[in-house]
Tab-separated table of C-alpha atoms and ligand atoms in Angstrom:
chain	number	residue	atom	x	y	z
A	993	MET	CA	-13.164	1.641	13.753
A	994	GLY	CA	-14.826	4.471	12.571
A	995	PRO	CA	-17.245	4.771	9.680
A	996	ARG	CA	-19.708	2.008	9.745
A	997	PRO	CA	-18.110	-1.234	9.407
A	998	LEU	CA	-18.747	-3.291	6.227
A	999	VAL	CA	-18.101	-7.401	6.007
A	1000	VAL	CA	-17.969	-8.840	2.732
A	1001	GLY	CA	-17.843	-12.736	1.913
A	1002	ASN	CA	-16.195	-13.625	-1.303
A	1003	TRP	CA	-17.796	-17.105	-2.207
A	1004	LYS	CA	-15.073	-17.742	-4.840
A	1005	MET	CA	-14.995	-20.031	-7.198
A	1006	ASN	CA	-17.919	-22.164	-4.688
A	1007	GLY	CA	-21.082	-23.612	-4.861
A	1008	THR	CA	-23.954	-24.421	-6.379
A	1009	VAL	CA	-27.428	-23.687	-6.746
A	1010	ALA	CA	-28.636	-25.441	-3.716
A	1011	PHE	CA	-25.745	-24.500	-2.020
A	1012	ALA	CA	-25.868	-20.972	-1.816
A	1013	GLY	CA	-29.686	-20.843	-1.433
A	1014	ALA	CA	-28.898	-22.670	2.410
A	1015	LEU	CA	-25.972	-20.313	3.072
A	1016	LEU	CA	-28.066	-17.222	1.640
A	1017	ALA	CA	-30.973	-18.703	4.166
A	1018	ASP	CA	-28.958	-19.352	7.070
A	1019	LEU	CA	-27.245	-15.925	6.529
A	1020	LEU	CA	-30.672	-14.005	6.847
A	1021	ALA	CA	-31.260	-16.171	9.966
A	1022	GLY	CA	-28.659	-15.608	11.585
A	1023	LEU	CA	-28.349	-11.584	10.389
A	1024	ARG	CA	-31.309	-10.595	11.663
A	1025	GLU	CA	-30.942	-11.817	15.000
A	1026	ALA	CA	-30.693	-9.558	17.681
A	1027	SER	CA	-27.294	-9.197	19.500
A	1028	GLU	CA	-25.771	-8.201	22.053
A	1029	PRO	CA	-26.996	-4.934	22.942
A	1030	GLY	CA	-30.778	-6.331	21.760
A	1031	THR	CA	-29.753	-4.466	17.944
A	1032	PRO	CA	-29.883	-7.060	15.072
A	1033	LEU	CA	-26.534	-6.352	13.702
A	1034	LEU	CA	-27.945	-5.500	10.314
A	1035	ARG	CA	-28.234	-2.161	12.294
A	1036	GLN	CA	-25.026	-2.038	13.469
A	1037	LEU	CA	-22.611	-3.193	9.601
A	1038	GLU	CA	-23.511	-3.448	6.481
A	1039	VAL	CA	-23.220	-6.684	4.999
A	1040	ALA	CA	-22.376	-7.902	1.569
A	1041	VAL	CA	-22.670	-11.075	0.011
A	1042	CYS	CA	-20.216	-11.617	-3.600
A	1043	PRO	CA	-21.195	-15.477	-5.250
A	1044	PRO	CA	-20.062	-16.461	-8.515
A	1045	TYR	CA	-21.692	-15.052	-11.193
A	1046	PRO	CA	-23.907	-17.803	-11.823
A	1047	TYR	CA	-25.929	-17.299	-8.362
A	1048	LEU	CA	-26.399	-13.587	-8.512
A	1049	ALA	CA	-29.541	-13.137	-9.230
A	1050	LEU	CA	-30.639	-16.161	-6.847
A	1051	ALA	CA	-28.716	-14.572	-4.285
A	1052	ARG	CA	-30.089	-10.693	-5.398
A	1053	GLU	CA	-33.711	-12.561	-5.077
A	1054	ARG	CA	-33.247	-13.827	-1.565
A	1055	LEU	CA	-31.514	-11.232	-0.807
A	1056	VAL	CA	-33.692	-7.909	-2.397
A	1057	GLY	CA	-35.939	-5.852	0.601
A	1058	THR	CA	-32.767	-6.646	3.098
A	1059	ALA	CA	-29.900	-4.604	4.235
A	1060	VAL	CA	-27.655	-7.612	3.009
A	1061	ALA	CA	-26.153	-6.024	-0.681
A	1062	VAL	CA	-25.289	-8.283	-3.468
A	1063	GLY	CA	-21.912	-7.787	-4.843
A	1064	ALA	CA	-19.639	-9.675	-7.941
A	1065	GLN	CA	-16.281	-10.565	-7.859
A	1066	THR	CA	-15.066	-8.864	-11.175
A	1067	VAL	CA	-16.460	-7.307	-13.911
A	1068	CYS	CA	-15.554	-6.056	-17.278
A	1069	ALA	CA	-13.970	-2.518	-17.620
A	1070	GLN	CA	-15.510	-1.949	-21.388
A	1071	GLY	CA	-19.174	-1.406	-21.665
A	1072	ASP	CA	-21.612	-3.621	-23.604
A	1073	GLY	CA	-21.230	-4.935	-26.438
A	1074	ALA	CA	-18.437	-7.411	-28.591
A	1075	TYR	CA	-16.855	-8.690	-25.626
A	1076	THR	CA	-17.474	-12.910	-25.338
A	1077	GLY	CA	-17.762	-14.317	-22.019
A	1078	GLU	CA	-17.597	-11.013	-20.578
A	1079	VAL	CA	-19.971	-8.911	-18.114
A	1080	SER	CA	-20.288	-5.308	-17.804
A	1081	ALA	CA	-20.787	-3.242	-14.651
A	1082	ALA	CA	-24.419	-2.112	-16.445
A	1083	MET	CA	-25.200	-5.487	-16.168
A	1084	LEU	CA	-24.221	-6.389	-12.646
A	1085	ALA	CA	-26.341	-3.372	-12.093
A	1086	ASP	CA	-29.058	-3.486	-13.734
A	1087	LEU	CA	-29.452	-7.229	-12.061
A	1088	GLY	CA	-29.590	-4.949	-7.798
A	1089	CYS	CA	-26.197	-5.280	-7.477
A	1090	ALA	CA	-24.665	-2.814	-5.438
A	1091	TRP	CA	-20.995	-4.123	-5.174
A	1092	VAL	CA	-18.009	-5.259	-7.658
A	1093	ILE	CA	-14.647	-6.903	-5.851
A	1094	VAL	CA	-11.806	-5.363	-8.617
A	1095	GLY	CA	-8.404	-6.538	-8.588
A	1096	HIS	CA	-8.445	-9.708	-6.248
A	1097	SER	CA	-4.805	-10.594	-5.700
A	1098	GLU	CA	-6.291	-14.046	-7.722
A	1099	ARG	CA	-7.635	-12.138	-10.701
A	1100	ARG	CA	-4.317	-9.998	-11.263
A	1101	SER	CA	-2.008	-13.520	-10.315
A	1102	LEU	CA	-3.928	-15.988	-12.125
A	1103	PHE	CA	-5.687	-13.704	-15.077
A	1104	GLY	CA	-2.706	-11.131	-15.802
A	1105	GLU	CA	-5.397	-8.364	-14.478
A	1106	ASP	CA	-2.370	-5.674	-14.614
A	1107	ASP	CA	-2.736	-1.975	-12.216
A	1108	ALA	CA	-4.008	-0.264	-15.256
A	1109	GLN	CA	-7.212	-2.712	-16.041
A	1110	VAL	CA	-8.000	-2.211	-12.412
A	1111	ALA	CA	-7.824	0.561	-12.326
A	1112	ALA	CA	-10.419	0.963	-15.303
A	1113	LYS	CA	-12.531	-1.797	-13.718
A	1114	ALA	CA	-13.092	-0.086	-10.630
A	1115	ALA	CA	-14.369	3.170	-12.883
A	1116	SER	CA	-16.806	1.233	-15.080
A	1117	ALA	CA	-18.051	-0.100	-12.013
A	1118	LEU	CA	-18.238	3.838	-10.029
A	1119	GLY	CA	-19.303	4.789	-13.897
A	1120	ALA	CA	-22.218	1.969	-13.419
A	1121	GLY	CA	-23.704	3.171	-9.589
A	1122	LEU	CA	-22.137	0.254	-8.095
A	1123	GLY	CA	-19.846	0.299	-5.320
A	1124	ALA	CA	-15.860	-0.779	-6.079
A	1125	ILE	CA	-13.644	-2.576	-3.767
A	1126	VAL	CA	-11.301	-2.415	-5.279
A	1127	CYS	CA	-8.099	-4.951	-3.391
A	1128	VAL	CA	-4.283	-4.450	-2.954
A	1129	GLY	CA	-1.861	-6.405	-1.514
A	1130	GLU	CA	1.779	-7.598	-1.520
A	1131	THR	CA	2.910	-11.301	-1.854
A	1132	LEU	CA	5.640	-12.604	0.340
A	1133	ALA	CA	8.449	-12.338	-1.781
A	1134	GLU	CA	7.815	-8.454	-1.633
A	1135	ARG	CA	7.557	-8.134	1.654
A	1136	GLU	CA	10.403	-9.828	1.918
A	1137	ARG	CA	12.106	-7.762	0.521
A	1138	GLY	CA	11.043	-4.906	2.613
A	1139	ALA	CA	8.655	-3.371	-0.631
A	1140	ALA	CA	4.872	-3.639	1.070
A	1141	GLU	CA	4.661	-0.866	0.776
A	1142	SER	CA	5.907	0.635	-2.861
A	1143	VAL	CA	3.809	-1.894	-4.501
A	1144	LEU	CA	0.809	-0.698	-2.273
A	1145	ALA	CA	1.733	3.154	-3.163
A	1146	ARG	CA	2.004	1.675	-6.955
A	1147	GLN	CA	-1.460	-0.149	-7.199
A	1148	LEU	CA	-2.931	3.136	-4.751
A	1149	ALA	CA	-0.954	5.592	-7.986
A	1150	VAL	CA	-2.933	4.296	-10.680
A	1151	LEU	CA	-6.564	4.610	-8.521
A	1152	SER	CA	-5.307	8.564	-7.406
A	1153	ALA	CA	-8.174	10.247	-10.043
A	1154	LEU	CA	-10.910	7.579	-8.542
A	1155	LEU	CA	-9.256	8.572	-5.086
A	1156	ALA	CA	-9.989	11.946	-5.326
A	1157	SER	CA	-13.769	11.981	-7.459
A	1158	ALA	CA	-16.005	8.919	-6.294
A	1159	ASP	CA	-18.063	9.157	-3.490
A	1160	PRO	CA	-16.609	7.889	-0.366
A	1161	ALA	CA	-19.249	5.466	0.360
A	1162	ARG	CA	-18.837	3.335	-3.119
A	1163	LEU	CA	-14.725	3.057	-2.393
A	1164	VAL	CA	-13.699	1.076	-0.628
A	1165	ILE	CA	-10.063	-0.098	-0.760
A	1166	ALA	CA	-9.158	-3.813	0.672
A	1167	TYR	CA	-5.652	-4.539	2.322
A	1168	GLU	CA	-5.420	-7.680	0.962
A	1169	PRO	CA	-1.720	-9.765	2.077
A	1170	VAL	CA	-0.928	-12.074	-0.611
A	1171	TRP	CA	0.892	-14.068	1.015
A	1172	ALA	CA	-2.364	-14.289	4.097
A	1173	ILE	CA	-5.008	-14.796	0.702
A	1174	GLY	CA	-6.842	-18.943	1.622
A	1175	THR	CA	-3.462	-19.522	3.519
A	1176	GLY	CA	-4.492	-19.527	7.016
A	1177	ARG	CA	-1.953	-17.103	8.546
A	1178	SER	CA	-3.343	-13.745	8.812
A	1179	ALA	CA	-2.113	-10.382	9.300
A	1180	SER	CA	-1.095	-10.002	12.511
A	1181	PRO	CA	-3.500	-6.833	13.892
A	1182	GLN	CA	0.405	-4.554	14.286
A	1183	GLN	CA	1.208	-5.711	10.648
A	1184	ALA	CA	-2.329	-4.546	9.624
A	1185	GLY	CA	-2.594	-1.541	11.550
A	1186	GLU	CA	0.925	-0.351	10.221
A	1187	MET	CA	-0.244	-1.491	6.473
A	1188	HIS	CA	-3.702	0.509	7.066
A	1189	ALA	CA	-2.047	3.518	7.961
A	1190	PHE	CA	0.454	3.391	5.371
A	1191	ILE	CA	-3.048	3.568	3.287
A	1192	ARG	CA	-4.382	5.879	4.861
A	1193	ALA	CA	-2.200	8.367	4.522
A	1194	ARG	CA	-1.481	7.447	0.698
A	1195	LEU	CA	-5.452	7.995	-0.239
A	1196	THR	CA	-4.927	11.994	1.636
A	1197	ALA	CA	-2.479	11.919	-0.633
A	1198	HIS	CA	-4.781	11.329	-3.606
A	1199	GLY	CA	-7.338	13.247	-2.124
A	1200	ALA	CA	-9.358	11.048	-1.003
A	1201	SER	CA	-11.276	11.233	2.438
A	1202	GLY	CA	-11.820	10.348	5.041
A	1203	ALA	CA	-14.959	8.571	4.633
A	1204	VAL	CA	-13.746	6.245	2.315
A	1205	ARG	CA	-13.839	2.891	3.680
A	1206	LEU	CA	-10.490	-0.032	4.256
A	1207	LEU	CA	-11.501	-3.062	4.792
A	1208	TYR	CA	-8.788	-5.921	5.896
A	1209	GLY	CA	-9.061	-9.804	4.283
A	1210	GLY	CA	-6.480	-12.643	4.311
A	1211	SER	CA	-7.194	-16.322	6.233
A	1212	VAL	CA	-9.881	-14.203	8.602
A	1213	LYS	CA	-11.416	-16.422	10.611
A	1214	PRO	CA	-14.173	-16.084	13.464
A	1215	ASP	CA	-10.585	-16.928	16.215
A	1216	ASN	CA	-8.667	-13.758	14.778
A	1217	ALA	CA	-12.446	-11.416	13.242
A	1218	GLU	CA	-12.474	-9.423	16.469
A	1219	ALA	CA	-8.867	-8.585	16.957
A	1220	LEU	CA	-8.230	-7.298	14.084
A	1221	PHE	CA	-10.905	-5.173	13.419
A	1222	SER	CA	-10.336	-2.956	17.166
A	1223	VAL	CA	-7.250	-2.112	15.797
A	1224	ALA	CA	-7.579	1.234	14.876
A	1225	GLY	CA	-8.000	2.093	11.161
A	1226	ILE	CA	-9.573	-1.392	9.787
A	1227	ASP	CA	-13.205	-0.751	8.794
A	1228	GLY	CA	-14.292	-4.025	8.236
A	1229	GLY	CA	-12.759	-7.123	6.635
A	1230	LEU	CA	-13.011	-9.467	3.066
A	1231	ILE	CA	-13.965	-12.536	3.766
A	1232	GLY	CA	-12.828	-15.584	1.556
A	1233	GLY	CA	-13.107	-19.312	2.772
A	1234	ALA	CA	-14.992	-18.495	6.389
A	1235	SER	CA	-17.574	-16.158	4.212
A	1236	LEU	CA	-18.952	-19.997	2.980
A	1237	LYS	CA	-19.359	-21.332	6.420
A	1238	ALA	CA	-22.723	-19.423	7.364
A	1239	ALA	CA	-21.679	-19.776	10.778
A	1240	ASP	CA	-17.936	-18.696	10.667
A	1241	PHE	CA	-19.448	-15.505	8.703
A	1242	LEU	CA	-21.643	-14.655	11.081
A	1243	ASP	CA	-18.911	-15.224	14.069
A	1244	ILE	CA	-16.996	-12.877	11.760
A	1245	CYS	CA	-20.627	-10.468	11.699
A	1246	ARG	CA	-20.588	-9.994	15.156
A	1247	ALA	CA	-16.860	-9.660	15.899
A	1248	ALA	CA	-16.981	-6.318	13.603
A	1249	ALA	CA	-19.974	-4.930	15.508
A	1250	ARG	CA	-18.459	-5.483	18.731
A	1251	ALA	CA	-15.439	-3.774	17.853
A	1252	ALA	CA	-17.370	-0.835	16.571
A	1253	ARG	CA	-18.538	-0.318	19.868
A	1254	ALA	CA	-15.751	-0.169	21.414
A	1255	PRO	CA	-14.282	2.823	22.765
A	1256	SER	CA	-10.904	3.300	20.539
A	1257	GLY	CA	-8.829	0.965	18.460
A	1258	VAL	CA	-5.609	-0.734	19.792
A	1259	HIS	CA	-3.344	1.950	18.157
B	1346	PEP	C1	-10.271	-13.245	-0.208
B	1346	PEP	O1	-10.289	-13.536	-1.434
B	1346	PEP	O2	-10.473	-12.312	-0.358
B	1346	PEP	C2	-9.807	-13.757	1.458
B	1346	PEP	C3	-9.475	-13.067	1.657
B	1346	PEP	O3	-10.008	-15.393	1.458
B	1346	PEP	P1	-9.323	-16.143	3.248
B	1346	PEP	O4	-10.443	-15.174	3.780
B	1346	PEP	O5	-9.906	-17.505	2.217
B	1346	PEP	O6	-8.124	-15.472	3.178
C-alpha cells in the first residue's frame, strides 16, 4: 500500500442502540491495543465506521476525541429544505461526521441512484467539508460480457470535475465489484489489482492527485484481507459484513497495518 491506509466499516442497515454501543466499545478497546511493532493500530491506519443514521450521534459521542472517524452511508444531494426523509451533508458535518459513502451498489441497484446523482451527492458532501467515499464497480453480467472497464470508466467520468479539484485527503474511490458484495466471493488479489490499476489510470487521466486513495470492497474477511491489501494500488478497504463483528474488523485493520509495513505489493 502507498498512502496511509484507510479501513472503513459499512454497517449497512443493521443494529440496535445496544448493539452499536457494544460494537463501538469493543472496536475502540481493540484499536487502542498495540500491534506489532508496538505502535497502536490507530497510528498506522485511518479507521472510520459508518453506522445507520439513527446511531450516528451515539457513534460520534463514543468516538469523539479518538482517532476513529464516523461516517454516514448516504447523503442527500440537495441542501437543507423541503426534502422529507432526507439528510443533508451540512447536517452530517454538524453532527461531527467526517465521511459519507456515496453511490454504494445497494443505493444504485435498490434505490435507483444513477451516476449523475452519485456525482451530485459527492459534490454536496465535499462542499460541506465531508470526505466522500465514492463506490464504483461492475455487476457480474457486466464483467462476463467484458464490460467491467467501460462501466468503471463511465462511473468515474461523471466525477471528473471533482477528481480534478477535490482535496485528495477527502476524496476516496472504493472499487466494489457488485458480484463480491455480501456474497462471500471476493475478487482475487490479481483481479482486484488489475481493476485498481485501471481505475488509477482513469483517475490520473481525469487530473486526480495520486494521493486520492483507492479502496477495495467486497467480501473482505480476516482470512483474505492481508492478501488483498498487499496488492500494489490498494490503499485499504470498505468492509461490510465483517465490520459488524469487532474481532473480524480488528483483524482486518491489523492486516491493513501489516500490509502497509511490508516493503512492496505483489505487483
Ligand atoms: C459493502 O457493503 O460495501 C461490502 C463490501 O460488503 P461485504 O464486505 O459484506 O461484501
